[in-house]
PDB file of C-alpha atoms and ligand atoms in Angstrom:
ATOM      1  CA  MET U   1      23.557  -4.058  -3.339  1.00  0.00           C
ATOM      2  CA  ALA U   2      21.152  -2.367  -5.725  1.00  0.00           C
ATOM      3  CA  THR U   3      20.113   1.134  -4.716  1.00  0.00           C
ATOM      4  CA  PRO U   4      16.655   2.525  -5.526  1.00  0.00           C
ATOM      5  CA  ARG U   5      18.267   4.591  -8.272  1.00  0.00           C
ATOM      6  CA  THR U   6      19.979   1.631  -9.948  1.00  0.00           C
ATOM      7  CA  LEU U   7      16.815  -0.442  -9.617  1.00  0.00           C
ATOM      8  CA  SER U   8      14.798   2.289 -11.268  1.00  0.00           C
ATOM      9  CA  ARG U   9      17.370   2.492 -14.074  1.00  0.00           C
ATOM     10  CA  SER U  10      17.187  -1.279 -14.580  1.00  0.00           C
ATOM     11  CA  LEU U  11      13.398  -1.130 -14.767  1.00  0.00           C
ATOM     12  CA  GLN U  12      13.615   1.654 -17.299  1.00  0.00           C
ATOM     13  CA  LYS U  13      15.972  -0.466 -19.369  1.00  0.00           C
ATOM     14  CA  LEU U  14      13.502  -3.332 -19.367  1.00  0.00           C
ATOM     15  CA  ARG U  15      10.729  -1.043 -20.560  1.00  0.00           C
ATOM     16  CA  TYR U  16      12.800   0.900 -23.052  1.00  0.00           C
ATOM     17  CA  PRO U  17      15.758  -1.252 -24.024  1.00  0.00           C
ATOM     18  CA  SER U  18      18.584   0.574 -25.658  1.00  0.00           C
ATOM     19  CA  PHE U  19      19.570  -0.293 -29.231  1.00  0.00           C
ATOM     20  CA  ARG U  20      22.620  -2.067 -27.810  1.00  0.00           C
ATOM     21  CA  SER U  21      20.686  -4.246 -25.378  1.00  0.00           C
ATOM     22  CA  ILE U  22      18.347  -5.341 -28.175  1.00  0.00           C
ATOM     23  CA  SER U  23      21.243  -6.481 -30.323  1.00  0.00           C
ATOM     24  CA  GLN U  24      22.857  -8.211 -27.324  1.00  0.00           C
ATOM     25  CA  LEU U  25      19.726 -10.267 -26.984  1.00  0.00           C
ATOM     26  CA  GLY U  26      20.232 -11.712 -30.410  1.00  0.00           C
ATOM     27  CA  HIS U  27      18.170  -9.277 -32.391  1.00  0.00           C
ATOM     28  CA  PRO U  28      19.553  -8.819 -35.877  1.00  0.00           C
ATOM     29  CA  SER U  29      21.987  -5.983 -35.905  1.00  0.00           C
ATOM     30  CA  PHE U  30      20.703  -2.802 -37.418  1.00  0.00           C
ATOM     31  CA  SER U  31      22.748  -3.238 -40.529  1.00  0.00           C
ATOM     32  CA  THR U  32      21.339  -6.735 -41.179  1.00  0.00           C
ATOM     33  CA  CYS U  33      17.754  -6.235 -40.086  1.00  0.00           C
ATOM     34  CA  SER U  34      15.810  -5.886 -43.263  1.00  0.00           C
ATOM     35  CA  ARG U  35      12.868  -4.220 -41.481  1.00  0.00           C
ATOM     36  CA  ILE U  36      14.946  -1.681 -39.616  1.00  0.00           C
ATOM     37  CA  LYS U  37      14.384   1.098 -42.104  1.00  0.00           C
ATOM     38  CA  SER U  38      10.658   0.779 -41.922  1.00  0.00           C
ATOM     39  CA  HIS U  39      10.220   0.729 -38.147  1.00  0.00           C
ATOM     40  CA  SER U  40      11.941   1.843 -34.988  1.00  0.00           C
ATOM     41  CA  PRO U  41      13.675  -0.602 -32.630  1.00  0.00           C
ATOM     42  CA  LEU U  42      10.849  -0.141 -30.156  1.00  0.00           C
ATOM     43  CA  THR U  43       8.399  -1.683 -32.601  1.00  0.00           C
ATOM     44  CA  CYS U  44      10.475  -4.863 -32.336  1.00  0.00           C
ATOM     45  CA  GLN U  45      10.085  -4.766 -28.600  1.00  0.00           C
ATOM     46  CA  PRO U  46       7.232  -7.275 -28.165  1.00  0.00           C
ATOM     47  CA  ARG U  47       9.081  -9.959 -30.109  1.00  0.00           C
ATOM     48  CA  VAL U  48      12.540  -9.397 -28.703  1.00  0.00           C
ATOM     49  CA  VAL U  49      11.997  -8.259 -25.146  1.00  0.00           C
ATOM     50  CA  ALA U  50       8.945 -10.263 -24.127  1.00  0.00           C
ATOM     51  CA  PRO U  51      10.954 -13.076 -22.468  1.00  0.00           C
ATOM     52  CA  LEU U  52      12.570 -10.514 -20.168  1.00  0.00           C
ATOM     53  CA  LEU U  53       9.361  -8.984 -18.866  1.00  0.00           C
ATOM     54  CA  ARG U  54       8.498  -9.971 -15.336  1.00  0.00           C
ATOM     55  CA  GLN U  55       5.612 -12.301 -14.879  1.00  0.00           C
ATOM     56  CA  PHE U  56       2.823 -10.814 -12.808  1.00  0.00           C
ATOM     57  CA  SER U  57       0.497 -12.931 -10.783  1.00  0.00           C
ATOM     58  CA  THR U  58      -2.506 -12.217  -8.630  1.00  0.00           C
ATOM     59  CA  SER U  59      -2.450 -13.133  -4.974  1.00  0.00           C
ATOM     60  CA  PRO U  60      -5.354 -14.161  -2.813  1.00  0.00           C
ATOM     61  CA  SER U  61      -6.780 -11.404  -0.648  1.00  0.00           C
ATOM     62  CA  HIS U  62      -5.555 -12.980   2.601  1.00  0.00           C
ATOM     63  CA  GLN U  63      -2.003 -12.294   1.438  1.00  0.00           C
ATOM     64  CA  HIS U  64      -2.583  -8.555   1.013  1.00  0.00           C
ATOM     65  CA  GLY U  65      -1.241  -6.190   3.636  1.00  0.00           C
ATOM     66  CA  HIS U  66       1.592  -8.503   4.794  1.00  0.00           C
ATOM     67  CA  ILE U  67       0.115  -9.538   8.101  1.00  0.00           C
ATOM     68  CA  HIS U  68       1.228 -12.408  10.273  1.00  0.00           C
ATOM     69  CA  LYS U  69      -0.832 -15.397  11.195  1.00  0.00           C
ATOM     70  CA  PRO U  70      -1.479 -15.284  14.940  1.00  0.00           C
ATOM     71  CA  LYS U  71      -0.049 -18.216  16.883  1.00  0.00           C
ATOM     72  CA  GLU U  72      -2.598 -20.460  18.466  1.00  0.00           C
ATOM     73  CA  GLY U  73      -3.518 -19.182  21.902  1.00  0.00           C
ATOM     74  CA  GLU U  74      -1.796 -15.826  21.266  1.00  0.00           C
ATOM     75  CA  GLU U  75      -4.487 -14.234  19.118  1.00  0.00           C
ATOM     76  CA  LEU U  76      -5.359 -10.612  19.767  1.00  0.00           C
ATOM     77  CA  TYR U  77      -8.751  -9.292  18.738  1.00  0.00           C
ATOM     78  CA  VAL U  78      -9.621  -6.091  16.974  1.00  0.00           C
ATOM     79  CA  THR U  79     -13.046  -5.082  15.696  1.00  0.00           C
ATOM     80  CA  PHE U  80     -13.531  -2.766  12.749  1.00  0.00           C
ATOM     81  CA  ILE U  81     -16.916  -1.140  12.286  1.00  0.00           C
ATOM     82  CA  ASP U  82     -17.372  -0.227   8.660  1.00  0.00           C
ATOM     83  CA  LYS U  83     -19.359   2.562   7.042  1.00  0.00           C
ATOM     84  CA  GLU U  84     -22.478   0.403   6.983  1.00  0.00           C
ATOM     85  CA  GLU U  85     -22.079  -0.144  10.749  1.00  0.00           C
ATOM     86  CA  LYS U  86     -21.166  -3.761  10.139  1.00  0.00           C
ATOM     87  CA  GLU U  87     -18.765  -5.234  12.695  1.00  0.00           C
ATOM     88  CA  HIS U  88     -15.714  -7.259  11.659  1.00  0.00           C
ATOM     89  CA  LYS U  89     -14.042  -8.955  14.599  1.00  0.00           C
ATOM     90  CA  LEU U  90     -10.633 -10.268  13.595  1.00  0.00           C
ATOM     91  CA  ALA U  91      -8.027 -12.430  15.277  1.00  0.00           C
ATOM     92  CA  VAL U  92      -4.656 -10.840  14.614  1.00  0.00           C
ATOM     93  CA  ALA U  93      -1.015 -11.155  15.594  1.00  0.00           C
ATOM     94  CA  GLU U  94       0.943  -8.821  17.824  1.00  0.00           C
ATOM     95  CA  GLY U  95       3.001  -6.337  15.799  1.00  0.00           C
ATOM     96  CA  ASP U  96       0.676  -5.899  12.842  1.00  0.00           C
ATOM     97  CA  ASN U  97      -0.779  -2.469  12.217  1.00  0.00           C
ATOM     98  CA  LEU U  98      -4.413  -1.620  11.579  1.00  0.00           C
ATOM     99  CA  LEU U  99      -3.868  -0.580   7.958  1.00  0.00           C
ATOM    100  CA  ASP U 100      -2.283  -3.900   7.028  1.00  0.00           C
ATOM    101  CA  ILE U 101      -4.915  -5.819   8.968  1.00  0.00           C
ATOM    102  CA  ALA U 102      -7.802  -3.944   7.331  1.00  0.00           C
ATOM    103  CA  GLN U 103      -6.392  -4.364   3.833  1.00  0.00           C
ATOM    104  CA  ALA U 104      -5.620  -8.036   4.371  1.00  0.00           C
ATOM    105  CA  HIS U 105      -9.288  -8.561   5.171  1.00  0.00           C
ATOM    106  CA  ASP U 106     -10.561  -6.424   2.301  1.00  0.00           C
ATOM    107  CA  LEU U 107     -11.986  -3.751   4.551  1.00  0.00           C
ATOM    108  CA  GLU U 108     -12.320  -0.322   3.036  1.00  0.00           C
ATOM    109  CA  MET U 109      -9.163   1.457   4.154  1.00  0.00           C
ATOM    110  CA  GLU U 110      -7.327   3.143   1.319  1.00  0.00           C
ATOM    111  CA  GLY U 111      -3.857   3.735   2.760  1.00  0.00           C
ATOM    112  CA  ALA U 112      -2.886   5.963  -0.164  1.00  0.00           C
ATOM    113  CA  CYS U 113       0.688   6.575   1.026  1.00  0.00           C
ATOM    114  CA  GLY U 114       1.333   2.928   1.846  1.00  0.00           C
ATOM    115  CA  GLY U 115       1.641   3.531   5.585  1.00  0.00           C
ATOM    116  CA  SER U 116       4.321   6.218   5.496  1.00  0.00           C
ATOM    117  CA  CYS U 117       2.274   8.725   7.487  1.00  0.00           C
ATOM    118  CA  ALA U 118       1.834  11.056   4.533  1.00  0.00           C
ATOM    119  CA  CYS U 119      -1.933  10.995   4.014  1.00  0.00           C
ATOM    120  CA  SER U 120      -5.041  10.598   6.118  1.00  0.00           C
ATOM    121  CA  THR U 121      -6.816   7.864   4.204  1.00  0.00           C
ATOM    122  CA  CYS U 122      -6.236   5.317   6.966  1.00  0.00           C
ATOM    123  CA  HIS U 123      -8.091   7.445   9.513  1.00  0.00           C
ATOM    124  CA  VAL U 124      -9.828   5.413  12.227  1.00  0.00           C
ATOM    125  CA  ILE U 125     -11.831   6.466  15.253  1.00  0.00           C
ATOM    126  CA  VAL U 126     -10.958   4.585  18.423  1.00  0.00           C
ATOM    127  CA  LEU U 127     -14.255   3.807  20.127  1.00  0.00           C
ATOM    128  CA  ASP U 128     -13.064   3.224  23.657  1.00  0.00           C
ATOM    129  CA  GLU U 129     -11.192   6.074  25.301  1.00  0.00           C
ATOM    130  CA  GLY U 130      -9.434   3.554  27.560  1.00  0.00           C
ATOM    131  CA  PHE U 131      -7.780   1.955  24.551  1.00  0.00           C
ATOM    132  CA  TYR U 132      -6.976   5.366  23.099  1.00  0.00           C
ATOM    133  CA  GLU U 133      -5.065   6.212  26.290  1.00  0.00           C
ATOM    134  CA  LYS U 134      -3.087   2.977  26.094  1.00  0.00           C
ATOM    135  CA  MET U 135      -1.712   3.852  22.662  1.00  0.00           C
ATOM    136  CA  PRO U 136       1.603   5.663  22.334  1.00  0.00           C
ATOM    137  CA  GLU U 137       1.096   9.375  21.723  1.00  0.00           C
ATOM    138  CA  PRO U 138       0.881  10.302  18.041  1.00  0.00           C
ATOM    139  CA  GLU U 139       4.078  11.773  16.590  1.00  0.00           C
ATOM    140  CA  ASP U 140       4.034  15.227  14.996  1.00  0.00           C
ATOM    141  CA  ASP U 141       3.763  13.715  11.496  1.00  0.00           C
ATOM    142  CA  GLU U 142       0.658  11.808  12.474  1.00  0.00           C
ATOM    143  CA  ASN U 143      -0.903  14.871  14.087  1.00  0.00           C
ATOM    144  CA  ASP U 144      -0.207  16.904  10.949  1.00  0.00           C
ATOM    145  CA  MET U 145      -1.966  14.320   8.799  1.00  0.00           C
ATOM    146  CA  LEU U 146      -4.827  13.944  11.264  1.00  0.00           C
ATOM    147  CA  ASP U 147      -5.472  17.676  10.960  1.00  0.00           C
ATOM    148  CA  LEU U 148      -6.344  16.983   7.325  1.00  0.00           C
ATOM    149  CA  ALA U 149      -8.621  14.047   8.092  1.00  0.00           C
ATOM    150  CA  PHE U 150     -12.292  14.272   7.317  1.00  0.00           C
ATOM    151  CA  GLY U 151     -14.509  14.051  10.433  1.00  0.00           C
ATOM    152  CA  LEU U 152     -11.686  14.313  12.966  1.00  0.00           C
ATOM    153  CA  THR U 153     -12.640  13.313  16.526  1.00  0.00           C
ATOM    154  CA  GLU U 154     -10.935  13.402  19.931  1.00  0.00           C
ATOM    155  CA  THR U 155      -9.965   9.746  19.542  1.00  0.00           C
ATOM    156  CA  SER U 156      -8.949   9.769  15.878  1.00  0.00           C
ATOM    157  CA  ARG U 157      -5.747   8.012  14.869  1.00  0.00           C
ATOM    158  CA  LEU U 158      -4.086   6.850  11.680  1.00  0.00           C
ATOM    159  CA  GLY U 159      -4.535   3.112  11.218  1.00  0.00           C
ATOM    160  CA  CYS U 160      -1.042   2.624   9.823  1.00  0.00           C
ATOM    161  CA  GLN U 161       0.442   4.007  13.041  1.00  0.00           C
ATOM    162  CA  ILE U 162      -1.472   1.740  15.413  1.00  0.00           C
ATOM    163  CA  VAL U 163       0.424  -1.459  16.065  1.00  0.00           C
ATOM    164  CA  MET U 164      -1.390  -4.241  17.835  1.00  0.00           C
ATOM    165  CA  THR U 165      -0.023  -5.082  21.279  1.00  0.00           C
ATOM    166  CA  LYS U 166      -1.378  -7.187  24.117  1.00  0.00           C
ATOM    167  CA  GLU U 167      -2.652  -3.988  25.757  1.00  0.00           C
ATOM    168  CA  LEU U 168      -4.816  -3.335  22.709  1.00  0.00           C
ATOM    169  CA  ASP U 169      -6.439  -6.764  22.719  1.00  0.00           C
ATOM    170  CA  GLY U 170     -10.174  -6.142  22.251  1.00  0.00           C
ATOM    171  CA  LEU U 171      -9.708  -2.796  20.481  1.00  0.00           C
ATOM    172  CA  ARG U 172     -12.694  -1.459  18.538  1.00  0.00           C
ATOM    173  CA  VAL U 173     -12.286   1.149  15.828  1.00  0.00           C
ATOM    174  CA  LYS U 174     -14.724   2.777  13.469  1.00  0.00           C
ATOM    175  CA  LEU U 175     -13.952   3.613   9.869  1.00  0.00           C
ATOM    176  CA  PRO U 176     -15.067   7.167   9.105  1.00  0.00           C
ATOM    177  CA  SER U 177     -17.814   7.697   6.555  1.00  0.00           C
ATOM    178  CA  MET U 178     -15.366   9.507   4.270  1.00  0.00           C
ATOM    179  CA  THR U 179     -11.639   9.985   3.943  1.00  0.00           C
ATOM    180  CA  ARG U 180      -9.792  12.762   2.226  1.00  0.00           C
ATOM    181  CA  ASN U 181      -7.182  11.900  -0.343  1.00  0.00           C
ATOM    182  CA  LEU U 182      -5.516  15.224  -1.027  1.00  0.00           C
ATOM    183  CA  GLN U 183      -3.648  13.957  -4.045  1.00  0.00           C
ATOM    184  CA  ALA U 184      -6.864  12.789  -5.715  1.00  0.00           C
ATOM    185  CA  SER U 185      -8.635  16.057  -4.945  1.00  0.00           C
ATOM    186  CA  ASP U 186      -5.661  17.973  -6.350  1.00  0.00           C
ATOM    187  CA  PHE U 187      -6.029  16.104  -9.600  1.00  0.00           C
ATOM    188  CA  SER U 188      -9.782  16.595  -9.793  1.00  0.00           C
ATOM    189  CA  SER U 189      -9.531  20.327  -9.056  1.00  0.00           C
ATOM    190  CA  LYS U 190      -7.059  20.711 -11.921  1.00  0.00           C
ATOM    191  CA  SER U 191      -9.141  18.881 -14.483  1.00  0.00           C
TER     192      SER U 191
HETATM  193 FE1  FES T   1      -1.169   7.194   4.646  1.00  0.00          FE
HETATM  194 FE2  FES T   1      -1.599   5.877   6.957  1.00  0.00          FE
HETATM  195  S1  FES T   1      -1.694   5.160   4.935  1.00  0.00           S
HETATM  196  S2  FES T   1      -0.978   7.897   6.662  1.00  0.00           S
END
């Protein structure tokens, strides 16, 4: 099975094919290529390697965030209140987390670390303390990231760590007016 390292090497090979892989693809060998003296192998890349490049396609927004379609009669409801105070009540499936749900519905939740609990850009404020109490306690990682969140409140959580369960049916969360993306601010402070 391919490991992340071998996958990354394969990707690198596709981007920067070695001289050998170019000739294996049927490119004239370096001794017979009449243009070889005037340009590097990489300048041949568009002609020779193009068939190998992966095709990219766009997907409709409802496929973002990898959420599940709720089964009929088993829908759970969660309401997001956005920065403009607009309410978005959504029918969702058990097991999906708030980051994926928000992104699948094009709500403004950045999720800079992709849900690995390493940023605070999926910060949400749980509006009902009763629901907040029903959620499993945040782990240390989540608390560490929450400490960095802009506008932290007593009922703040990270959206990527909140998984919808039957107990959370009817949950209402507010998206904070701002989030802090430390990586982005690092870059801007250096420039
Ligand atoms: Fe980064 Fe949730 S997306 S912590």
